[in-house]
Short mmCIF file of C-alpha atoms and ligand atoms in Angstrom, two decimals:
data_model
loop_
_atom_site.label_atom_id
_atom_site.label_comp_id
_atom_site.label_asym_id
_atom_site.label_seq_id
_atom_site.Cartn_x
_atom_site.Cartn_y
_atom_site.Cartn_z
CA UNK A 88 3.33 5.75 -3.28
CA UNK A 89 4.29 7.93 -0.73
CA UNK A 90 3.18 11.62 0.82
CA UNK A 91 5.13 13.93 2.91
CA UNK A 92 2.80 16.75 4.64
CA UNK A 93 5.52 19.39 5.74
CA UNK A 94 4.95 22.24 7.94
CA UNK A 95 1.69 22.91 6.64
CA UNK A 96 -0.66 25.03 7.60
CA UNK A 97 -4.00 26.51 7.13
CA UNK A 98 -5.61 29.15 7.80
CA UNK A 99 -9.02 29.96 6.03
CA UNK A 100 -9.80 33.43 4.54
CA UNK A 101 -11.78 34.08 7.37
CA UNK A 102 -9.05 33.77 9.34
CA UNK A 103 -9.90 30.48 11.23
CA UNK A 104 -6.46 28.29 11.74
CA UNK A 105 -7.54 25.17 10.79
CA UNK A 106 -4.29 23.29 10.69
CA UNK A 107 -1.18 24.26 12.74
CA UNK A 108 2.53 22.97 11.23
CA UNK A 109 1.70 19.54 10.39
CA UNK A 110 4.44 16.90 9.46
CA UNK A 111 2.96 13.74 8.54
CA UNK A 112 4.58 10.96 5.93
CA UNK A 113 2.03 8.22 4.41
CA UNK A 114 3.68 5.38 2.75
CA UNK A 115 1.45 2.59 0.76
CA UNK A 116 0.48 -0.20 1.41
CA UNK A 117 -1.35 0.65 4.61
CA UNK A 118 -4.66 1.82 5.98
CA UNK A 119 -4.24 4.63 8.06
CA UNK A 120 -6.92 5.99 10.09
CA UNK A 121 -7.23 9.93 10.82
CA UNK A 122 -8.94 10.18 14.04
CA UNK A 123 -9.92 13.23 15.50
CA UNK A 124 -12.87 14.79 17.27
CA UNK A 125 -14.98 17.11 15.45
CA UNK A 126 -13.87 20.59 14.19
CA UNK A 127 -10.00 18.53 14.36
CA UNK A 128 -9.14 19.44 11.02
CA UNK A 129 -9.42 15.82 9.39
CA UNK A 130 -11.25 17.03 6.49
CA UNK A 131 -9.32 20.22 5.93
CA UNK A 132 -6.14 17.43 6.03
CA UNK A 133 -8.17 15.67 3.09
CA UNK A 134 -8.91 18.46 1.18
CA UNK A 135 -5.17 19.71 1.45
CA UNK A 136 -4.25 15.96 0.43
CA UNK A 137 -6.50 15.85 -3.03
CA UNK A 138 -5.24 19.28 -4.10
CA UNK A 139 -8.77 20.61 -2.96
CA UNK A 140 -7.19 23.31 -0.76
CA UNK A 141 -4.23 25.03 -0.96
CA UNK A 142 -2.18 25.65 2.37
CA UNK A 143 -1.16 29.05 3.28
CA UNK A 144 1.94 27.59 4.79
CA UNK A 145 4.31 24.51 3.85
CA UNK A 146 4.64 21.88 1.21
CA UNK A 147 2.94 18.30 0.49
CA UNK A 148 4.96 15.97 -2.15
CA UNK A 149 4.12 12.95 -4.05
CA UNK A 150 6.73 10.72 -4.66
CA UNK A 151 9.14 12.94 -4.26
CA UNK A 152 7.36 16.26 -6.29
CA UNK A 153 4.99 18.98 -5.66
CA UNK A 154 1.49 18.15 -5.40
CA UNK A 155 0.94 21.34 -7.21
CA UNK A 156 2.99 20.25 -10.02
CA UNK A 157 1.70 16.16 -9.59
CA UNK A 158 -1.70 16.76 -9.59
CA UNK A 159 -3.50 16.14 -12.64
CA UNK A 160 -1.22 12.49 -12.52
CA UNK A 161 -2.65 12.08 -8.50
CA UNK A 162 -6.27 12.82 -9.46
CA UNK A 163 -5.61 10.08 -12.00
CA UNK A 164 -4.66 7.75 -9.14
CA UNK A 165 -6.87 9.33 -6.72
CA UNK A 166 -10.73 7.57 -5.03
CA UNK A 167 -11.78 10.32 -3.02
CA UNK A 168 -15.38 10.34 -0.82
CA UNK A 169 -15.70 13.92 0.07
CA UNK A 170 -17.73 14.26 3.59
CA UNK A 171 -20.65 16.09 2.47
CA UNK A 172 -20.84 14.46 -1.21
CA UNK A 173 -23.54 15.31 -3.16
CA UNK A 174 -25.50 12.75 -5.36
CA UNK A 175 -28.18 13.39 -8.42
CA UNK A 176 -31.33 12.56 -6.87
CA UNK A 177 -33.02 11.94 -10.26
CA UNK A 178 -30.46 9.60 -11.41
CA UNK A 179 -30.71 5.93 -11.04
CA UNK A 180 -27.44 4.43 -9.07
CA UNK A 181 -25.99 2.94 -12.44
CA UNK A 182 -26.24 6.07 -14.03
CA UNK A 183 -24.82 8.28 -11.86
CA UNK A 184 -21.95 6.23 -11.79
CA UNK A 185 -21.01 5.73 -15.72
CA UNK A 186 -21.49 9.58 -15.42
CA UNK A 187 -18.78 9.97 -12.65
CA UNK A 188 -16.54 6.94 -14.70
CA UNK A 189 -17.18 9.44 -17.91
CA UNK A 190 -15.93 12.34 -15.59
CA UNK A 191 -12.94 10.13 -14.31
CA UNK A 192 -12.31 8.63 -18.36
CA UNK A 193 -12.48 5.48 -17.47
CA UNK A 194 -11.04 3.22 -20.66
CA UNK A 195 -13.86 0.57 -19.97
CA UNK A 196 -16.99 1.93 -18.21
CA UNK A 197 -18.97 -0.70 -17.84
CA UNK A 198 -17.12 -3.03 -16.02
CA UNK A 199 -15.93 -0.82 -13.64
CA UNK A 200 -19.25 0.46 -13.10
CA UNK A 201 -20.88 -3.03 -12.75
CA UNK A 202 -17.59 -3.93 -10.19
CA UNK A 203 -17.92 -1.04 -7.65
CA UNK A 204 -21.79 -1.51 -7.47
CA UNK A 205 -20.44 -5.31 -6.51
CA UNK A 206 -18.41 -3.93 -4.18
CA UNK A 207 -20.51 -2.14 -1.84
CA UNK A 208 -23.68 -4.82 -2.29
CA UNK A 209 -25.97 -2.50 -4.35
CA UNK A 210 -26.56 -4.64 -7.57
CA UNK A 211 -30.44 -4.73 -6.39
CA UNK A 212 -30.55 -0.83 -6.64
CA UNK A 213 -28.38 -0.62 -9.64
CA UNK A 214 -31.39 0.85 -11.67
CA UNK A 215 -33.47 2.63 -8.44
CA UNK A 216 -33.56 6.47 -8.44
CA UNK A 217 -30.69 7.94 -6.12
CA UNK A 218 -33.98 9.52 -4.06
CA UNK A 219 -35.50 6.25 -3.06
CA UNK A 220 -32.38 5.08 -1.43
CA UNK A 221 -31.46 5.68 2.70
CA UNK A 222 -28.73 7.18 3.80
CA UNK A 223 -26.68 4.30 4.78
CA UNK A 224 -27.58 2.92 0.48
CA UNK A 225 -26.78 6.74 -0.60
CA UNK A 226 -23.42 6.63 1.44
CA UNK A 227 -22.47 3.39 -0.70
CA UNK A 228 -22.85 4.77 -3.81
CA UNK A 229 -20.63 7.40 -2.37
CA UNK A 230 -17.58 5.11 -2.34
CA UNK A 231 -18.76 3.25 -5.08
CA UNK A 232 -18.13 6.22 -7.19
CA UNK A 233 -14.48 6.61 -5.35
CA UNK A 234 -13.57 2.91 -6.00
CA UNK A 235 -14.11 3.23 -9.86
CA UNK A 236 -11.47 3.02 -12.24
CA UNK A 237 -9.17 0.86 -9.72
CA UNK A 238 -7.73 3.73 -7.71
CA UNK A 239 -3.90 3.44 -6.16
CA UNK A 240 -4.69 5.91 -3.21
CA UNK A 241 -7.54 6.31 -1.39
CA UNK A 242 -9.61 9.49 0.28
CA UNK A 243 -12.53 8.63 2.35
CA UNK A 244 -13.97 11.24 4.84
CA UNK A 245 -16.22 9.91 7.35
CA UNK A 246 -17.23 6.65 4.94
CA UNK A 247 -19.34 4.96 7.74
CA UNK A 248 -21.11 7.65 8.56
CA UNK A 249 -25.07 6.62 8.42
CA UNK A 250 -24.14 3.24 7.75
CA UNK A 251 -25.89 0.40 10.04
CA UNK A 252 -23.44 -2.03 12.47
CA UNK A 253 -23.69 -5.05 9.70
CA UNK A 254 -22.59 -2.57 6.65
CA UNK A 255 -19.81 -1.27 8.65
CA UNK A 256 -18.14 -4.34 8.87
CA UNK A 257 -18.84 -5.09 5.51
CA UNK A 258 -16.76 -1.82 4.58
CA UNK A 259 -14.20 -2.28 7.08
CA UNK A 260 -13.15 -5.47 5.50
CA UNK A 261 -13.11 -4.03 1.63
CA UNK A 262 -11.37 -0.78 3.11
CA UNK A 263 -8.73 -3.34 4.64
CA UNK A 264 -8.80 -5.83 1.29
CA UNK A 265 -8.79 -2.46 -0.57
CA UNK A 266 -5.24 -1.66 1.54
CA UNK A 267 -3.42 -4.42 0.64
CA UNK A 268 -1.48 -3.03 -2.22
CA UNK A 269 -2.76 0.66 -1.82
CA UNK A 270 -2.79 3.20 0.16
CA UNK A 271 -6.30 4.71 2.01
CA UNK A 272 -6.64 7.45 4.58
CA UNK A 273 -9.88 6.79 6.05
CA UNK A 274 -11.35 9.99 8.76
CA UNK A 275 -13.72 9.11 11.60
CA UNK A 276 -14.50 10.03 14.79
CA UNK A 277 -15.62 6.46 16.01
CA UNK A 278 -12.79 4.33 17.15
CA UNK A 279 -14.25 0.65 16.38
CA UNK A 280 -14.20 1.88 12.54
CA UNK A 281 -10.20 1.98 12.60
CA UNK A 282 -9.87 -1.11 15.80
CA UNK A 283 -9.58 -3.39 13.55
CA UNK A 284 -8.51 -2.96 10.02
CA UNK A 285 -6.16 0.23 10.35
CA UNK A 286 -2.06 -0.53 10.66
CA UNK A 287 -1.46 2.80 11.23
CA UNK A 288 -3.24 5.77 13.14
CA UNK A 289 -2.29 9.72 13.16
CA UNK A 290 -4.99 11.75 15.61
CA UNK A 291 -5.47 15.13 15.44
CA UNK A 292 -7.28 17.64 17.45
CA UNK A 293 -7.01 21.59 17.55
CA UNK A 294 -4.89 21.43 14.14
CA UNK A 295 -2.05 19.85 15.50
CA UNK A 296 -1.36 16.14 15.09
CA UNK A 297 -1.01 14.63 18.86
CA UNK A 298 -0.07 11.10 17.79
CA UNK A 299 1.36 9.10 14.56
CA UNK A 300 2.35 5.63 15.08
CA UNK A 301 0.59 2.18 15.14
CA UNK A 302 -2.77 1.25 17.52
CA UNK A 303 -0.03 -0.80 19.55
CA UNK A 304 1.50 2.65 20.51
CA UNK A 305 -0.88 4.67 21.11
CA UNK A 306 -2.48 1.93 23.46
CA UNK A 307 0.97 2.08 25.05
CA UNK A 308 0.58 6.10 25.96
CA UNK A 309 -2.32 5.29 28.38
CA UNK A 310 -0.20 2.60 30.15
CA UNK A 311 -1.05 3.21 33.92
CA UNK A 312 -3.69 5.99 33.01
CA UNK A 313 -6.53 3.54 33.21
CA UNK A 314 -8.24 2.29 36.50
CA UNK A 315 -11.36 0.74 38.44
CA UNK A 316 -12.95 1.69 41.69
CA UNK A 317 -15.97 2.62 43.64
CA UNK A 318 -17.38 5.70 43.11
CA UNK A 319 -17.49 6.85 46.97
CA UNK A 320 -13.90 6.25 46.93
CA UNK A 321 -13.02 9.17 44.43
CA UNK A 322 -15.40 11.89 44.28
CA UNK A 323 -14.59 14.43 41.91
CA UNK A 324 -10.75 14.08 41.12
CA UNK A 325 -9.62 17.07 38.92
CA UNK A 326 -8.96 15.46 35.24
CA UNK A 327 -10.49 12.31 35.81
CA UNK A 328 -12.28 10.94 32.62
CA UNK A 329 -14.98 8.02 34.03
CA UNK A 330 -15.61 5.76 30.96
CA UNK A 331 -17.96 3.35 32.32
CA UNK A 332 -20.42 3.60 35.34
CA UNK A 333 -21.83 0.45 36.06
CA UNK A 334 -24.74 -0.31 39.04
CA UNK A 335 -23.49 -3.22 41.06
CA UNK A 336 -24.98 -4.85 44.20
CA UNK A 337 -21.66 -3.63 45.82
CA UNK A 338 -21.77 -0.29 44.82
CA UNK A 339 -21.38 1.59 41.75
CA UNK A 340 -18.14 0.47 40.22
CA UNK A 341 -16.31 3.22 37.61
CA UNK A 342 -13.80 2.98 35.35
CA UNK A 343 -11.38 5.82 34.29
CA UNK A 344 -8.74 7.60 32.36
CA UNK A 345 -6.35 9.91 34.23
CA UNK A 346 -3.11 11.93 34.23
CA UNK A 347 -3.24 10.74 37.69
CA UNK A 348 -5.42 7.68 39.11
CA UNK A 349 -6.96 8.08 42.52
CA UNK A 350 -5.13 6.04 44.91
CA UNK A 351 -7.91 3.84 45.37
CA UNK A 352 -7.99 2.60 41.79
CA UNK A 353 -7.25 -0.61 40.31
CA UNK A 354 -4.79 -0.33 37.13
CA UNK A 355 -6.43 -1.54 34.11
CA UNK A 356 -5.22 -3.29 30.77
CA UNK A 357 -6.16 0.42 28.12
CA UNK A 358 -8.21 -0.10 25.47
CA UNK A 359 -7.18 2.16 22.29
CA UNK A 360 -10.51 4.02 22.91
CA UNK A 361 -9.36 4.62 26.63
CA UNK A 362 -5.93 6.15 24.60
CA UNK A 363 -7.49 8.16 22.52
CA UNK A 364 -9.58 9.72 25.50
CA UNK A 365 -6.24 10.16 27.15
CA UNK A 366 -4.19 11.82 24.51
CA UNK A 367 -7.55 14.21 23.24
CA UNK A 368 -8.03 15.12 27.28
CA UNK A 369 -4.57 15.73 28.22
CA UNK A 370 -3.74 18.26 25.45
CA UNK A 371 -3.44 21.76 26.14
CA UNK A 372 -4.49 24.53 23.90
CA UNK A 373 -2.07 27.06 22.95
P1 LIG B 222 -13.16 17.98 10.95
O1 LIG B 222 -13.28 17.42 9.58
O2 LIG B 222 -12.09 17.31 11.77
O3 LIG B 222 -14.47 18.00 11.68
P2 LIG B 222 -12.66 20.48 9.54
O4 LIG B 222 -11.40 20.28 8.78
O5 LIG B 222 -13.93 20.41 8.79
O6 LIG B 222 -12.67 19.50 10.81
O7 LIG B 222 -12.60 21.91 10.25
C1 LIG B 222 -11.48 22.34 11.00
C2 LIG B 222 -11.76 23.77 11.47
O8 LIG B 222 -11.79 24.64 10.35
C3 LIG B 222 -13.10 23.92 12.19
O9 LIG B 222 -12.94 24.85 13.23
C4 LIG B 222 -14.01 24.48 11.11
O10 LIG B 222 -15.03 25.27 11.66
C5 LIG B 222 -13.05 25.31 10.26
N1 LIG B 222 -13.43 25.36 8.84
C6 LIG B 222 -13.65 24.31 8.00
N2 LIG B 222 -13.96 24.72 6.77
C7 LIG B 222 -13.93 26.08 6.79
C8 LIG B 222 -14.13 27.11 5.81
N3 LIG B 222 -14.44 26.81 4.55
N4 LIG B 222 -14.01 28.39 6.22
C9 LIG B 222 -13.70 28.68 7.50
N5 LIG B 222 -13.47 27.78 8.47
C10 LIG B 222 -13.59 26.49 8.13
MG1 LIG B 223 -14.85 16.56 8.66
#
């Protein structure tokens, strides 16, 4: 399967630009993570992706046509976890989900239901009331209902949000099992969800995307941005991002991200999160 976002662009009837000329090509299999801070765009991207939205400028094909003319066949192919998904309260988890299998016409119900409940560890609250459950149990039913039906291409916006440190690793490793023959476009804002598990990254911020390439690269772009030092040394530098402030017996010892390091600093080995700091600080709005 394969996407190609070209020159697209939205702009909302209110007249907010949400996304400015974006080019972007998603190939399966791979996990690609859409990073971005909030307000980016990432779930006007999605939206734009599932046939949600229409842009007001430019094209998106799937293998090779028109989504517009693809997209009953997508939607066929399509798991999508919208970022404010709504759930029936009064419904117990099981059947809220052989409603959204009905929705989806799933040929055999059941088991599909019975194996996405399996996959996101909720077979003890198959028959509990969508109410009783907490967030983090509410957001698995969300991608429960988006793995039914054995999906080729995946949507998830913000999946780990309100999930605890123990179920996000849990998801990270069926989003990446999940990837293996597919493709999924996972959005977050928190970097350790995509660390891991994602082979390929796009980050976007303002509309625009600012990088598309592998965590290897982008690490790359903060090569000799990075640095340690004392804080007396390098009182407020213009642009200088501290990352960590730590209380030593020596002093207070800082770590940064900079267009320019003071001259005191120490270069440091950049972590993808000190990248990503990097490329979202260093862009200018235009
Ligand atoms: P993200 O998912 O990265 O947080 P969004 O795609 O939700 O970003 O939003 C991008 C921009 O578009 C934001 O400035 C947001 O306020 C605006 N926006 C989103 N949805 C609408 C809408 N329905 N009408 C007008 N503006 C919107
Ligand atoms: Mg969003």
């Amino acid at each position: 399967m394969e996407i190609r976002v070209q020159n697209v662009s939205m702009v909302y009837p209110n007249g907010k630009t949400a996304l400015k000329n974006l080019n972007l090509d998603l190939k399966s299999p791979s996990l690609i993570g859409l990073l971005g801070p909030n307000g980016a765009g990432k779930s006007t991207l999605m939206k734009l992706l599932v046939g949600a939205l229409l842009p007001t400028a430019g094209s998106i094909q799937v293998d090779g046509r028109p989504l517009t003319r693809s997209e009953k066949q997508l939607k066929s192919r399509l798991g999508y976890l919208p970022q404010d998904f709504g759930l029936f309260d009064e419904l117990t988890v099981a059947q809220f989900l052989d409603y959204m299998a009905a929705l989806k016409e799933i040929r055999s119900p059941k088991t599909a239901v019975s194996q996405a409940i399996e996959a996101v560890n909720l077979k003890e609250k198959a028959k509990s009331k969508i109410r009783t459950l907490s967030g983090g149990q509410r957001q698995r039913v969300g991608i429960a209902q988006a793995l039914l039906g054995d999906p080729s291409f995946f949507i998830f916006d913000e999946p780990t949000v309100g999930l605890d440190p123990e179920e996000r690793i849990h998801f990270r490793n069926l989003f990446s099992q999940t990837a293996q023959n597919r493709l999924v476009l996972l959005s977050t804002h928190i970097i350790e969800d995509v660390q891991s598990v994602c082979d390929q990254l796009v980050v976007i911020h303002h509309g625009r995307i600012l990088f598309a390439g592998t965590p290897e690269e982008l690490i790359l772009t903060a090569q000799g941005h990075v640095g340690i030092f004392w804080e007396q040394e390098a009182f407020e530098e213009e642009g200088l991002h501290i990352t960590a402030r730590v209380n030593t017996s020596q002093g207070i010892r800082c770590r940064a991200v900079a267009e320019s390091l003071p001259a005191c600093a120490v270069p440091e080995e950049p972590s993808l999160e000190d990248a990503y700091l990097y490329l979202i600080s260093r862009e200018v709005v235009s």
